[in-house]
Each structure stands twice: as C-alpha cells, then as structure tokens.
PDB file of C-alpha atoms in Angstrom:
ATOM      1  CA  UNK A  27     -15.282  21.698   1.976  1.00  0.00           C
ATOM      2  CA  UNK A  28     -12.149  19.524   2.546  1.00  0.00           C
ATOM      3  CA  UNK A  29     -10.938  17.122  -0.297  1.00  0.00           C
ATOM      4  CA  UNK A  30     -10.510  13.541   1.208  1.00  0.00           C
ATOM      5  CA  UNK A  31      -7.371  11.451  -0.530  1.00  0.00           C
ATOM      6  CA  UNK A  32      -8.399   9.239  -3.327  1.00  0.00           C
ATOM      7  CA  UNK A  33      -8.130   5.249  -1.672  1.00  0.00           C
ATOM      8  CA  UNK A  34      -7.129   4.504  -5.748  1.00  0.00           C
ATOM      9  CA  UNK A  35      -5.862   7.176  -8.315  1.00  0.00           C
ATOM     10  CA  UNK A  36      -5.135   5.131 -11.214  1.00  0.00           C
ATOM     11  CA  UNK A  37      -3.519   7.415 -13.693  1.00  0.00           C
ATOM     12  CA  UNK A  38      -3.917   5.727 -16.816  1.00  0.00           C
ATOM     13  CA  UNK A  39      -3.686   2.638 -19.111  1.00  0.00           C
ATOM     14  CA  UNK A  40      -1.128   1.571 -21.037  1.00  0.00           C
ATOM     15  CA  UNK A  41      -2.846  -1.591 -22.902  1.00  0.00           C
ATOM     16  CA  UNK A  42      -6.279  -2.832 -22.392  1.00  0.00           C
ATOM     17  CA  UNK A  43      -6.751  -6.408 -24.193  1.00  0.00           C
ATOM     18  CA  UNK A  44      -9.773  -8.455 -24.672  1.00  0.00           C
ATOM     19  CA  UNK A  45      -9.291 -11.858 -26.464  1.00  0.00           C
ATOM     20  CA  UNK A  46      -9.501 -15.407 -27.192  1.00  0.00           C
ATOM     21  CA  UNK A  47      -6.665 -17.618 -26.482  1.00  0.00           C
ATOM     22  CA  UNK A  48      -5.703 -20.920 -28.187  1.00  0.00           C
ATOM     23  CA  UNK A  49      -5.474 -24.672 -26.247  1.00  0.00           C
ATOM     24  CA  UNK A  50      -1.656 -23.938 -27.002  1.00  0.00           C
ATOM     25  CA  UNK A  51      -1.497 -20.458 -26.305  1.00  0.00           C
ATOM     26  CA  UNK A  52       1.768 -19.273 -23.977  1.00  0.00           C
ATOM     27  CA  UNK A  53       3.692 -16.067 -23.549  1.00  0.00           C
ATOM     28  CA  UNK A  54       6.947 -15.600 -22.878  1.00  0.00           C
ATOM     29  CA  UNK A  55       8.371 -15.893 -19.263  1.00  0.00           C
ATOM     30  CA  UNK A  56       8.228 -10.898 -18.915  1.00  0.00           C
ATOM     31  CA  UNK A  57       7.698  -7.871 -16.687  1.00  0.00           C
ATOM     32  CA  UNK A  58       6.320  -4.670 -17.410  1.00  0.00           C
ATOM     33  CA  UNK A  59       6.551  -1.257 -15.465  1.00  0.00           C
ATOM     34  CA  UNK A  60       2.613  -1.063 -15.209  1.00  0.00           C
ATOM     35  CA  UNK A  61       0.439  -3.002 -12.652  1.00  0.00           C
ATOM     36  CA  UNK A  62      -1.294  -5.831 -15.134  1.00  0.00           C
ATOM     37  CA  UNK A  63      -5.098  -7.277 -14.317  1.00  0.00           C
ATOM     38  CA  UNK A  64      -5.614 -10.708 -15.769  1.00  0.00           C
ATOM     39  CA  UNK A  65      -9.331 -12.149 -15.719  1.00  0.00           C
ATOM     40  CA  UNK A  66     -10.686 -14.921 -17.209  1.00  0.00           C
ATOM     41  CA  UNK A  67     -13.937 -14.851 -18.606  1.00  0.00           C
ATOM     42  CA  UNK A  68     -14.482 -17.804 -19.955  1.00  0.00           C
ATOM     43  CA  UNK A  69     -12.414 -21.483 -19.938  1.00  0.00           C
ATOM     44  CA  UNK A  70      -9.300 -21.756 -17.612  1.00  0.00           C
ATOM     45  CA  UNK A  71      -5.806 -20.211 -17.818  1.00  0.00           C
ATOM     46  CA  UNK A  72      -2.416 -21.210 -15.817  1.00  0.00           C
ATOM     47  CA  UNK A  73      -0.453 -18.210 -14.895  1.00  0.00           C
ATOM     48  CA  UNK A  74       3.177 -18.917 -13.896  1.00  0.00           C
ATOM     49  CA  UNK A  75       4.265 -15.975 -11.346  1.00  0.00           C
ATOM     50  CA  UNK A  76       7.829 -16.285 -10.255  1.00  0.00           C
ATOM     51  CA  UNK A  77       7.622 -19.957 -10.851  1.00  0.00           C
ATOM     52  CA  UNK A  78       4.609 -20.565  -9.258  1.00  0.00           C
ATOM     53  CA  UNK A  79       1.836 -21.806 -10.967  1.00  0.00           C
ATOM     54  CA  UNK A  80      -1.482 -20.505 -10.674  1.00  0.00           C
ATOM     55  CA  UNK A  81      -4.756 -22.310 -12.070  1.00  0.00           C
ATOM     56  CA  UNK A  82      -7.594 -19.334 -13.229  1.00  0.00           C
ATOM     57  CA  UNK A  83     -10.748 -20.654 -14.044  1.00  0.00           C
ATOM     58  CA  UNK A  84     -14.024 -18.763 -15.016  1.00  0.00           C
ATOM     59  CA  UNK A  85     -14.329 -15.775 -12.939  1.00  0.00           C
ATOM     60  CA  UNK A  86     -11.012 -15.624 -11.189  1.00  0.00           C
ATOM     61  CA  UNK A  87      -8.533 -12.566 -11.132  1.00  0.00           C
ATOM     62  CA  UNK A  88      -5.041 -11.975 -10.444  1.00  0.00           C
ATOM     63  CA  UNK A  89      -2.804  -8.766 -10.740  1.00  0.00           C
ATOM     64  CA  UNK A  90       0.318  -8.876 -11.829  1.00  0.00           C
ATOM     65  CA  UNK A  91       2.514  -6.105  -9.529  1.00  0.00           C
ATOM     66  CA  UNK A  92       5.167  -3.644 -11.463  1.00  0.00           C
ATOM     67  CA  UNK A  93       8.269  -5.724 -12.526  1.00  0.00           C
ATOM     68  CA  UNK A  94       7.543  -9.281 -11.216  1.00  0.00           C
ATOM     69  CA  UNK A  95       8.246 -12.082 -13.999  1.00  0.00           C
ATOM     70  CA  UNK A  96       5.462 -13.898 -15.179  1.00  0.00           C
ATOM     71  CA  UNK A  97       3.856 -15.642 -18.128  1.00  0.00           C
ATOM     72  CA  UNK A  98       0.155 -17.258 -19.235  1.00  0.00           C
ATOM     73  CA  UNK A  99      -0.343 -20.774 -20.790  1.00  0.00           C
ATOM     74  CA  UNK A 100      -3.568 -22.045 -21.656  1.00  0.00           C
ATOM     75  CA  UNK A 101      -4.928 -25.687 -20.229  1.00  0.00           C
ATOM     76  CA  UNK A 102      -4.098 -27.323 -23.388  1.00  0.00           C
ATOM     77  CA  UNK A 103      -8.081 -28.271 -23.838  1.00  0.00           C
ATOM     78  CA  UNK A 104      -9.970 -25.861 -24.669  1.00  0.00           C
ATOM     79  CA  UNK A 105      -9.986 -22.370 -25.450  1.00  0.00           C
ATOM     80  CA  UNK A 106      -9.911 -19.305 -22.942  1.00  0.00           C
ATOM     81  CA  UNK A 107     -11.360 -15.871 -23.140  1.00  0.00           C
ATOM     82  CA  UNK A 108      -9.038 -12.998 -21.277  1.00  0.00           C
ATOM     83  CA  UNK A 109      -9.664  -9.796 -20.449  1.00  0.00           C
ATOM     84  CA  UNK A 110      -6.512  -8.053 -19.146  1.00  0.00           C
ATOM     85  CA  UNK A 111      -5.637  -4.264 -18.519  1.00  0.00           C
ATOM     86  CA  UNK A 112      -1.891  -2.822 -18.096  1.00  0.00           C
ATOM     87  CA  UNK A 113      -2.379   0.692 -15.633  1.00  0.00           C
ATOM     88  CA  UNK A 114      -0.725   3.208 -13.822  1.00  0.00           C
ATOM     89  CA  UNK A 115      -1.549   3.446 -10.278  1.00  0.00           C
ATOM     90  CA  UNK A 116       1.605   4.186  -7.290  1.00  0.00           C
ATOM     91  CA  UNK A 117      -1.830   4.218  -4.194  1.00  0.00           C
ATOM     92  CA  UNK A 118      -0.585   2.053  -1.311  1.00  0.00           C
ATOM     93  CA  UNK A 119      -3.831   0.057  -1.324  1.00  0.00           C
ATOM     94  CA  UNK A 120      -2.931  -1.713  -4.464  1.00  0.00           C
ATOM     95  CA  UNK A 121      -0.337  -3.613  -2.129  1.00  0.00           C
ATOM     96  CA  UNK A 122      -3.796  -5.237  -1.276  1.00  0.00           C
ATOM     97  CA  UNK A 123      -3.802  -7.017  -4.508  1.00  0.00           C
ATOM     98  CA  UNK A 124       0.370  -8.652  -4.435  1.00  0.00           C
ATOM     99  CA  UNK A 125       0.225 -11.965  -4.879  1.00  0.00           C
ATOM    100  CA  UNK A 126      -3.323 -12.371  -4.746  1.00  0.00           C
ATOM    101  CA  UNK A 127      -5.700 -15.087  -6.741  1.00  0.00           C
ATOM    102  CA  UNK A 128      -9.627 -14.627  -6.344  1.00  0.00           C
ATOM    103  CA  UNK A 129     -12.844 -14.859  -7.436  1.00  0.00           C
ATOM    104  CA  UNK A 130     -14.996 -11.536  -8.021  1.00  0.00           C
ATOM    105  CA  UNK A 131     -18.397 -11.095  -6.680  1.00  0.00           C
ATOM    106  CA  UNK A 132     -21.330 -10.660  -8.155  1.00  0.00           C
ATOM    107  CA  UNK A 133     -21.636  -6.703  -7.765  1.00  0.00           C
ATOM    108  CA  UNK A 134     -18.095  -6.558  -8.883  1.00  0.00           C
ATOM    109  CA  UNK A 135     -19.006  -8.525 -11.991  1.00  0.00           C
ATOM    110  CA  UNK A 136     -21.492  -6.705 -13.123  1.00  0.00           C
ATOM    111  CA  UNK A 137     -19.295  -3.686 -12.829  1.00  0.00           C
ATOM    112  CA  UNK A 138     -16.028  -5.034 -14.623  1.00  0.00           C
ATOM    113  CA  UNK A 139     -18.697  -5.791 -17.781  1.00  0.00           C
ATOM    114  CA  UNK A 140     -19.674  -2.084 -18.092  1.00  0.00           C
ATOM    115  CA  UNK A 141     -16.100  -1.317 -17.991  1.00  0.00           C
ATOM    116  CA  UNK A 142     -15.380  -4.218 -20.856  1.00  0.00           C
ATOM    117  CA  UNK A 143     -17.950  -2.285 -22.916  1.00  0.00           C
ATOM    118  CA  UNK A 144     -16.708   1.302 -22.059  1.00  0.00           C
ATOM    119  CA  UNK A 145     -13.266  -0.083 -23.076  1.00  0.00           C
ATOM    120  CA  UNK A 146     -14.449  -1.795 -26.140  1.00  0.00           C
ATOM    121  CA  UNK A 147     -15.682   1.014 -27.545  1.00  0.00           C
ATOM    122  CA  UNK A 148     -13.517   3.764 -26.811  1.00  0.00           C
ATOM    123  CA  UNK A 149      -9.784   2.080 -27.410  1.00  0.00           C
ATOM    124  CA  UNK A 150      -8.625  -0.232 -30.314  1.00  0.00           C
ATOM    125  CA  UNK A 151      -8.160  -3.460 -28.245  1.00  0.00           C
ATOM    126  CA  UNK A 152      -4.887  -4.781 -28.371  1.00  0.00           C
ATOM    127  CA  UNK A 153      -2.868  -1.750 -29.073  1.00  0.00           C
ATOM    128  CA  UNK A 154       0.097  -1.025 -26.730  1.00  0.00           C
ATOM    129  CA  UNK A 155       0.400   1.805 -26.163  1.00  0.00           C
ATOM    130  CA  UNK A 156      -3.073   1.984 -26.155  1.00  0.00           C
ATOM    131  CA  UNK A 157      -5.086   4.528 -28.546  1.00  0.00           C
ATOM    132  CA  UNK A 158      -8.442   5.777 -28.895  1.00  0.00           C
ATOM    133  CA  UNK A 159     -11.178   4.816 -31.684  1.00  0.00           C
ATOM    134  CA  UNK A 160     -12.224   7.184 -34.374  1.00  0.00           C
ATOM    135  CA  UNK A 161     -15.744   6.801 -33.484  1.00  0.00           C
ATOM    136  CA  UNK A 162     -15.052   6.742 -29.450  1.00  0.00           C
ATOM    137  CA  UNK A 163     -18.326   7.767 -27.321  1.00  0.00           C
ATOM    138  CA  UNK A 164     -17.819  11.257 -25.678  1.00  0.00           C
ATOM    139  CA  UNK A 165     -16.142  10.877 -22.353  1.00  0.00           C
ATOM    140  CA  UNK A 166     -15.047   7.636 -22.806  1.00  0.00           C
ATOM    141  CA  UNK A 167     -11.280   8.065 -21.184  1.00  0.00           C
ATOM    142  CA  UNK A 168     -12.651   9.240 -18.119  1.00  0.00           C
ATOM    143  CA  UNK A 169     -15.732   6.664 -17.672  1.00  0.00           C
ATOM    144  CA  UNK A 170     -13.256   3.987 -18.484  1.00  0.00           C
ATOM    145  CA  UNK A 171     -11.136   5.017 -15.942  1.00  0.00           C
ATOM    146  CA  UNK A 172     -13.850   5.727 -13.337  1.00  0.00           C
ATOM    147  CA  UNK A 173     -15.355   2.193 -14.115  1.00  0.00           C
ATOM    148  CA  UNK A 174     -11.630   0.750 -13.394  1.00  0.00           C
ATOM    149  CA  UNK A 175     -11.364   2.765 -10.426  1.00  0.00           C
ATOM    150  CA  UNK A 176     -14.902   1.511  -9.359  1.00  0.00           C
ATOM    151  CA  UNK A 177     -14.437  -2.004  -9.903  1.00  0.00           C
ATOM    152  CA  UNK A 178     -11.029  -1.872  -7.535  1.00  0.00           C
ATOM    153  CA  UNK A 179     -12.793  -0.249  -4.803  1.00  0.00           C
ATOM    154  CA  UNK A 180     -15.271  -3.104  -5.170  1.00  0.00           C
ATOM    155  CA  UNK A 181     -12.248  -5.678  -5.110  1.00  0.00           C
ATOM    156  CA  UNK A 182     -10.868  -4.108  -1.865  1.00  0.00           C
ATOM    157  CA  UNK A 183     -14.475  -3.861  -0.071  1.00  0.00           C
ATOM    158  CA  UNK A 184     -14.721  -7.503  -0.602  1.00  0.00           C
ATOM    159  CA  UNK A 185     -11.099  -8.385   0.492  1.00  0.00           C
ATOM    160  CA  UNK A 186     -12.211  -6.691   3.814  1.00  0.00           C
ATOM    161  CA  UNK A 187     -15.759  -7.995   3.923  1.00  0.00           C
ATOM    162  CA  UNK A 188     -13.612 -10.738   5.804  1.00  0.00           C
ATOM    163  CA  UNK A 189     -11.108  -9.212   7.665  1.00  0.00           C
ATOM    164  CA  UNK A 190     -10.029 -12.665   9.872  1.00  0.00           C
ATOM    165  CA  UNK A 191      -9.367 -14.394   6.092  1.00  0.00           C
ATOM    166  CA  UNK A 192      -7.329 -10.991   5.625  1.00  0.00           C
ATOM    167  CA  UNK A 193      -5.620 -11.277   8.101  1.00  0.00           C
ATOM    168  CA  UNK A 194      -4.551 -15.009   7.894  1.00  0.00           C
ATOM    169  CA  UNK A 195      -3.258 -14.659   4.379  1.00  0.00           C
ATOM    170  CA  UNK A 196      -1.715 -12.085   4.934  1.00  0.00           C
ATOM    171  CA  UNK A 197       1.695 -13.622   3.972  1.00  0.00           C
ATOM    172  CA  UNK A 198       0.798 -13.770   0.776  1.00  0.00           C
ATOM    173  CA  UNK A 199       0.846  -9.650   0.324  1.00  0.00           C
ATOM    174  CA  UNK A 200       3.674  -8.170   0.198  1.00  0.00           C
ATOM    175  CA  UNK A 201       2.814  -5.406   2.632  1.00  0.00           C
ATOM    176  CA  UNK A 202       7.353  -4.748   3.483  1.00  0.00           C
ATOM    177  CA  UNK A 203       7.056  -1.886   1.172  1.00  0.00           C
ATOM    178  CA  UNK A 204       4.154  -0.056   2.649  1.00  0.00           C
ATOM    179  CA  UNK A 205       5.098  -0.447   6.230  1.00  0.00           C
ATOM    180  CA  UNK A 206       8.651   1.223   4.919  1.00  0.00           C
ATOM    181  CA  UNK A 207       6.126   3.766   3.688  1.00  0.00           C
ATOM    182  CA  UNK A 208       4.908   4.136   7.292  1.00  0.00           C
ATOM    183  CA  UNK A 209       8.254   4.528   8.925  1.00  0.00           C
ATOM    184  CA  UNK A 210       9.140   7.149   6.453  1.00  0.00           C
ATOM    185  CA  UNK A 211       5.744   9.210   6.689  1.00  0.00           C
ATOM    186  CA  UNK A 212       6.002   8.883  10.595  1.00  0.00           C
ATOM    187  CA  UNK A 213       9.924  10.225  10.235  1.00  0.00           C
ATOM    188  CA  UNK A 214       8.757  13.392   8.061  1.00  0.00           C
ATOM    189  CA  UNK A 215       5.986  14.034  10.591  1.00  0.00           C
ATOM    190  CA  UNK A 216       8.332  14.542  13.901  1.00  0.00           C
ATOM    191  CA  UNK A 217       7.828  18.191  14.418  1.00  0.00           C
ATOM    192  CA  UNK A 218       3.704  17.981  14.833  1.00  0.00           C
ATOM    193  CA  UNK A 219       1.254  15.320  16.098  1.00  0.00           C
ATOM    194  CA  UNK A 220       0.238  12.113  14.420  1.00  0.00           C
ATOM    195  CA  UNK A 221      -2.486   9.945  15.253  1.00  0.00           C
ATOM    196  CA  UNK A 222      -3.268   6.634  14.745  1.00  0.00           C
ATOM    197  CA  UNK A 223      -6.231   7.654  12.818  1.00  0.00           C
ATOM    198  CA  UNK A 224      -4.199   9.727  10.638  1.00  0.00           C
ATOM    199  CA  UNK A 225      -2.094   6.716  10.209  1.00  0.00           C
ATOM    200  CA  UNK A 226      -5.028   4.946   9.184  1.00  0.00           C
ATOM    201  CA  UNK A 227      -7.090   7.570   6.880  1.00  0.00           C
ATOM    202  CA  UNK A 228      -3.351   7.985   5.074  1.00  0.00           C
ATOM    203  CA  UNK A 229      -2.448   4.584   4.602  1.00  0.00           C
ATOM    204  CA  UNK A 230      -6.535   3.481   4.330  1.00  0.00           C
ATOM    205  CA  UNK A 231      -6.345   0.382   6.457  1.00  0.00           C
ATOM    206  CA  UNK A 232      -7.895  -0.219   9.353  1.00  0.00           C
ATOM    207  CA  UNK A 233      -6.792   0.703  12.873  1.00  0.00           C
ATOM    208  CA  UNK A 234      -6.736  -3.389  14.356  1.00  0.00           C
ATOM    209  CA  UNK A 235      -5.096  -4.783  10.237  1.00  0.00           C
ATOM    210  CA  UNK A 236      -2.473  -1.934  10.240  1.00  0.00           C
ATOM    211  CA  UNK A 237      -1.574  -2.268  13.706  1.00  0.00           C
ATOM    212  CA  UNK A 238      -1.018  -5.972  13.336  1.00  0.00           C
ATOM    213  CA  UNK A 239       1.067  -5.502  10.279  1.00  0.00           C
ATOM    214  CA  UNK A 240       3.584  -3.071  12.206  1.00  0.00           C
ATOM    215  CA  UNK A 241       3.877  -4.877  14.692  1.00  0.00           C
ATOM    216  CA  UNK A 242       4.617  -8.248  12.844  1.00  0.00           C
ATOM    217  CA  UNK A 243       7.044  -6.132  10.873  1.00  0.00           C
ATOM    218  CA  UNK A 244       8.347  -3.640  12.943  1.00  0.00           C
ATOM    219  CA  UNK A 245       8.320  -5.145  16.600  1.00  0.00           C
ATOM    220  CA  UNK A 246       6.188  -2.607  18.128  1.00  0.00           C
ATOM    221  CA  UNK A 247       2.783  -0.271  18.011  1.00  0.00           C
ATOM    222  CA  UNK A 248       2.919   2.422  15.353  1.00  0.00           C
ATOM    223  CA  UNK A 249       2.679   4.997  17.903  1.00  0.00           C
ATOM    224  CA  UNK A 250       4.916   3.651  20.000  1.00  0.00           C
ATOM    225  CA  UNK A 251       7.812   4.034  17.452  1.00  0.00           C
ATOM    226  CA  UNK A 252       6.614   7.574  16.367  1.00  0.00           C
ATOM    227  CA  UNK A 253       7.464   8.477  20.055  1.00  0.00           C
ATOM    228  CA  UNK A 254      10.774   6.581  20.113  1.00  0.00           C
ATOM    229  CA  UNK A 255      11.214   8.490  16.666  1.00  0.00           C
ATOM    230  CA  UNK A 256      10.554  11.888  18.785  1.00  0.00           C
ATOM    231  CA  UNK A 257      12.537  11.076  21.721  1.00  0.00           C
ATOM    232  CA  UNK A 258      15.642  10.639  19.508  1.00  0.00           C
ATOM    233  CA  UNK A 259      15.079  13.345  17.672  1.00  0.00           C
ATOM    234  CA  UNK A 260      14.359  15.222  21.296  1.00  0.00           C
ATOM    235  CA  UNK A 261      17.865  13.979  22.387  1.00  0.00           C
ATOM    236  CA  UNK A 262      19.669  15.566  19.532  1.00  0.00           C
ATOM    237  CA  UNK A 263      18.062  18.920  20.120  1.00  0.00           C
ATOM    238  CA  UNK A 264      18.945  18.576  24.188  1.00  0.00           C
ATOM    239  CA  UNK A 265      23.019  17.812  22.734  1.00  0.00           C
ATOM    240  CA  UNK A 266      23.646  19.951  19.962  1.00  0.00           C
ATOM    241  CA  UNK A 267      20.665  23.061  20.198  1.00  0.00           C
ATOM    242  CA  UNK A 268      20.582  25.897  22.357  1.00  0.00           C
ATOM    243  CA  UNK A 269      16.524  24.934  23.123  1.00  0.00           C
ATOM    244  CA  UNK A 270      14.961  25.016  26.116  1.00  0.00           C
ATOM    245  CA  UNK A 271      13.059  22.162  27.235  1.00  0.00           C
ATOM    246  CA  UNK A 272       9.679  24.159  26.579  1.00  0.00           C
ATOM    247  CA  UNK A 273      10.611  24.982  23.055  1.00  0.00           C
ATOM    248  CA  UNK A 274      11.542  21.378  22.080  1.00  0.00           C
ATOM    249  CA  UNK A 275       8.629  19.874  23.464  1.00  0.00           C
ATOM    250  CA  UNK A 276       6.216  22.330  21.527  1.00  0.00           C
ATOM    251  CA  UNK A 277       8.645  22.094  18.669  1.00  0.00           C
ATOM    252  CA  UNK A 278       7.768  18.277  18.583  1.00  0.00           C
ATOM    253  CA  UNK A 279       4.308  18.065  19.102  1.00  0.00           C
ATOM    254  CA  UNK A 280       4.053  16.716  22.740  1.00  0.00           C
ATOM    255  CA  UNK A 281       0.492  18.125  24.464  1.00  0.00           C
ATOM    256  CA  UNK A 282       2.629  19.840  27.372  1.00  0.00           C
ATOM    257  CA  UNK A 283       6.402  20.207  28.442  1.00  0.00           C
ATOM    258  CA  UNK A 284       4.658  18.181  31.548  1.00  0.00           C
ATOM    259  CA  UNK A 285       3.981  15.503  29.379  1.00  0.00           C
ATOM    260  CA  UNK A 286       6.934  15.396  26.957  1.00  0.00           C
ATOM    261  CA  UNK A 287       9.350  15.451  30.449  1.00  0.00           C
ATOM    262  CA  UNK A 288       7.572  12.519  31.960  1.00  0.00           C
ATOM    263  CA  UNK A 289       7.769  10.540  29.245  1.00  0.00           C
ATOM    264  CA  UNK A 290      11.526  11.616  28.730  1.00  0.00           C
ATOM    265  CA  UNK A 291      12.182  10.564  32.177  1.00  0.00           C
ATOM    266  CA  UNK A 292      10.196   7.373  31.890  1.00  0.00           C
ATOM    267  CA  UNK A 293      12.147   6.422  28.563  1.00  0.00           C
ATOM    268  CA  UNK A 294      15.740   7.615  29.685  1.00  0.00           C
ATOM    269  CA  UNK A 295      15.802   7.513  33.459  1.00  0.00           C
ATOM    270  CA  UNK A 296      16.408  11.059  33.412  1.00  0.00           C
ATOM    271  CA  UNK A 297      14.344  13.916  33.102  1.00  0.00           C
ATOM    272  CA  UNK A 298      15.442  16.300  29.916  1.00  0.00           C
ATOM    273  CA  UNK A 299      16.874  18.914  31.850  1.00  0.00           C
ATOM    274  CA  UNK A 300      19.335  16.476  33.627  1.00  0.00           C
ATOM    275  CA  UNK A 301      20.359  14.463  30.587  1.00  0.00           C
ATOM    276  CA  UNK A 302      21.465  17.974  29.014  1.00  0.00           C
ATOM    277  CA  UNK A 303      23.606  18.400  32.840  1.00  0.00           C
ATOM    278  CA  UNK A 304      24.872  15.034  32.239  1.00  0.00           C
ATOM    279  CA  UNK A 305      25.828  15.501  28.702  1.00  0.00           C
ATOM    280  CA  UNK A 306      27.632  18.995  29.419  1.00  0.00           C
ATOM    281  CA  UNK A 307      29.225  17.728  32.392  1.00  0.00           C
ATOM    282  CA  UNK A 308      30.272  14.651  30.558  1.00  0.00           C
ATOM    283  CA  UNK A 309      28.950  12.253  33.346  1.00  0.00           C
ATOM    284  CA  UNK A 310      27.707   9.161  32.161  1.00  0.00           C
ATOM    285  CA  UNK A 311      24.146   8.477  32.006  1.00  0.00           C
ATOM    286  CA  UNK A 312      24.496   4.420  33.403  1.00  0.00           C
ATOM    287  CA  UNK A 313      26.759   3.589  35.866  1.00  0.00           C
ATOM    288  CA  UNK A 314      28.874   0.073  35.857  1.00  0.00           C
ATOM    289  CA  UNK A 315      28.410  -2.039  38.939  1.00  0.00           C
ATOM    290  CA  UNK A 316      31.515  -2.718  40.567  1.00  0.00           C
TER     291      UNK A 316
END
C-alpha cells in the first residue's frame, strides 16, 4: 500500500496559551520563528500586522506566518478571551493561511474546542517552551497534535469550499514563495516526466488555482516551462555531450525521440540533429537580413 504525503505535518508546539486579556492589554510590536494561531473566543481584539490593523471579533482567526512583526491590543472596552498556539509546520499549504483574517465554521468550531480541552489538560498553559502536566491524560501529545492537524484541514476545506472568493483574494496570500518552490521542484525533476497532476498532488492545490497562480507569477503554464526547462537543458547536452539524439530524449523524459525532435524543431527552428551541425560547424542559427 502506497503512503500518500501528509497535506499538513505540523511537527510540534512551541507555546499553546489560553487566556483572558485586559481592556488595556497590548504586546509589544515581535516575531517569532514558529507559525502563531490567534483566535478569539470571546470579546474583540485588534491585531496590528506589519502596520496594518486588523479588528478580531468573536469567532475570527488569523495566523501569524514565521518572522512577520506583529502585536495584539485589546478594544479598550471590555475584556477578550484568546486562545493562541505557536507550531512548527514548513507544508506548503500553510501559505494558504498568509495574511489571512476569517471566521471558522461551525464543524471547525466544534473541533478547535476538543483541541482547547486536549491542550488544557495535557500542557501547563502559558509556558514557552511549552511542557507537559504531571497528571497529563495518556496520549495527549499526539491527540493534541492530531486535533491541530484536524482543525487546519478543516480551515483549508472551507477556504476552498469557495474557490472564485479564493481566487479573488488571492493577493492577499503570499503564494511568491511556493511558486519558487514549483520552479525548483520542476528544475530537480528534468531527467523523468512530470505531470500536472503530480504538480498538483505535490503542491495540493488544484489543477485550475495552481495554474492561475503560475501563470500570474511566472508568465506561462506550468508545463509549458517544465518543457522550456528540458529544452535548455536538451541544448546543453546537444553542445557539450557526446549523446545521441535518442539517448537525450530518453534521458529527459520525452515519450519518443519522434516527439522530443518535433518539439525541438518547433521551439528552435531546427531539428536537434542540425542545431548540433550548426553548433560544430559554427554557423549561426539566425541569419541577419541584409
């Protein structure tokens, strides 16, 4: 039986706190290595997040992403109940979450109170780094963490419950990194043959949202720079390795030398064999008009 990649491997917690904060509460302006959740639970809280302010009232969530500056003042009226958790997690998919503000569902409620419960009584609250109680119920690290992990995957089904709203805000997640992420995985995976849908079950988006992100980003389809990608690479074997066409083509992935030399020839002008010629006979490939 095959083992399918985890969409969200959170690896631990560094701090889990549950508490009441004041009508004058405030933090200092910080970052932290860890990805931060902060949920209110009750009464409203005004997160500043690189000198924006953001307004959470009851039931509202916002992460805080790995080294971005931010700090929490209360409304000034009345007091505010938080519930925030500092974690380890380096899956793509939390790129979902950058910069996002939003109310949880129902289902996802209900879930992020068993995991209040599982935390309460398995860690002393407000310890950083955090540390387990004397009298923690058995398994308590690893239901805590399945709960969190649980409760995310919730998050992210109902971020893409509506993928056109997805879509629209789309500016407001950072997604630069990942699509770097993309490039790179694409660039390590020359010599074989990548799909779309292996795009898509590695990066766990889905095939119309993560071709509209590359493009936006990138100027072209994902596949279509994978090939570009191969017919570089394909032109550096023709100049400087003693290949022959057959090899390189199998060597890269392409279905058939038929295929890989129509393509070559569609995307050079020339098929592989002559472009070696060329090169050896130091003619140039594009002629000036006179």
């Amino acid at each position: 039986m095959s083992s399918s990649k985890k969409l969200i491997d959170v690896s631990g917690f560094y701090a889990i706190n549950f508490f009441d904060i004041s009508p004058t509460f405030q933090t200092d302006f910080h970052n932290h290595e860890q990805w931060e959740l902060f949920y209110v639970d009750a009464g409203e809280a005004n997160c500043i997040v690189e000198g924006e302010s953001r307004i959470l009232k009851k039931g509202d969530i916002i992460f805080h992403s790995p080294g971005e500056i931010h700090n929490t003042v209360s409304d000034e009226k009345k007091v505010a109940t938080i519930f925030n958790v500092l974690f380890y997690c380096d899956s793509p998919a939390m790129e979902l979450f950058r910069g996002k503000l939003f109310k949880i569902s129902e289902k996802a409620a209900s879930t992020l109170k068993l995991l209040m419960d599982e935390c309460n009584e398995t860690y002393l609250i407000l310890d950083s780094p955090i540390s387990l109680r004397d009298s923690s119920p058995i398994g308590g690290e690893q239901m805590s963490l399945l709960l969190f992990e649980e409760f995310l995957l919730l998050l992210i089904r109902d971020l893409s419950g509506d993928r056109s709203k997805t879509i629209r805000n789309r500016s407001s997640i950072n997604v630069v990194p990942i699509v770097n992420e993309m490039c790179e995985y694409m660039r390590k995976s020359l010599y074989g043959r990548l799909t779309l849908s292996d795009l898509c079950e590695n990066f766990h988006f889905s095939r119309s949202f993560l071709c509209d992100v590359f493009k936006k980003h990138v100027g072209c389809a994902p596949i279509d720079y994978y090939l570009e990608l191969k017919l570089t690479e394909a032109k550096r074997l023709l100049r400087e390795d003693g290949l022959s066409v057959k090899e390189i083509s199998e060597r890269l992935g392409f279905e058939s030398t038929e295929y890989f030399s129509r393509y070559f020839k569609k995307r050079v002008g020339h098929s592989p064999r002559d472009f070696r010629k060329m090169l050896i006979n130091d003619i140039p490939l594009i002629k000036k008009n006179r």
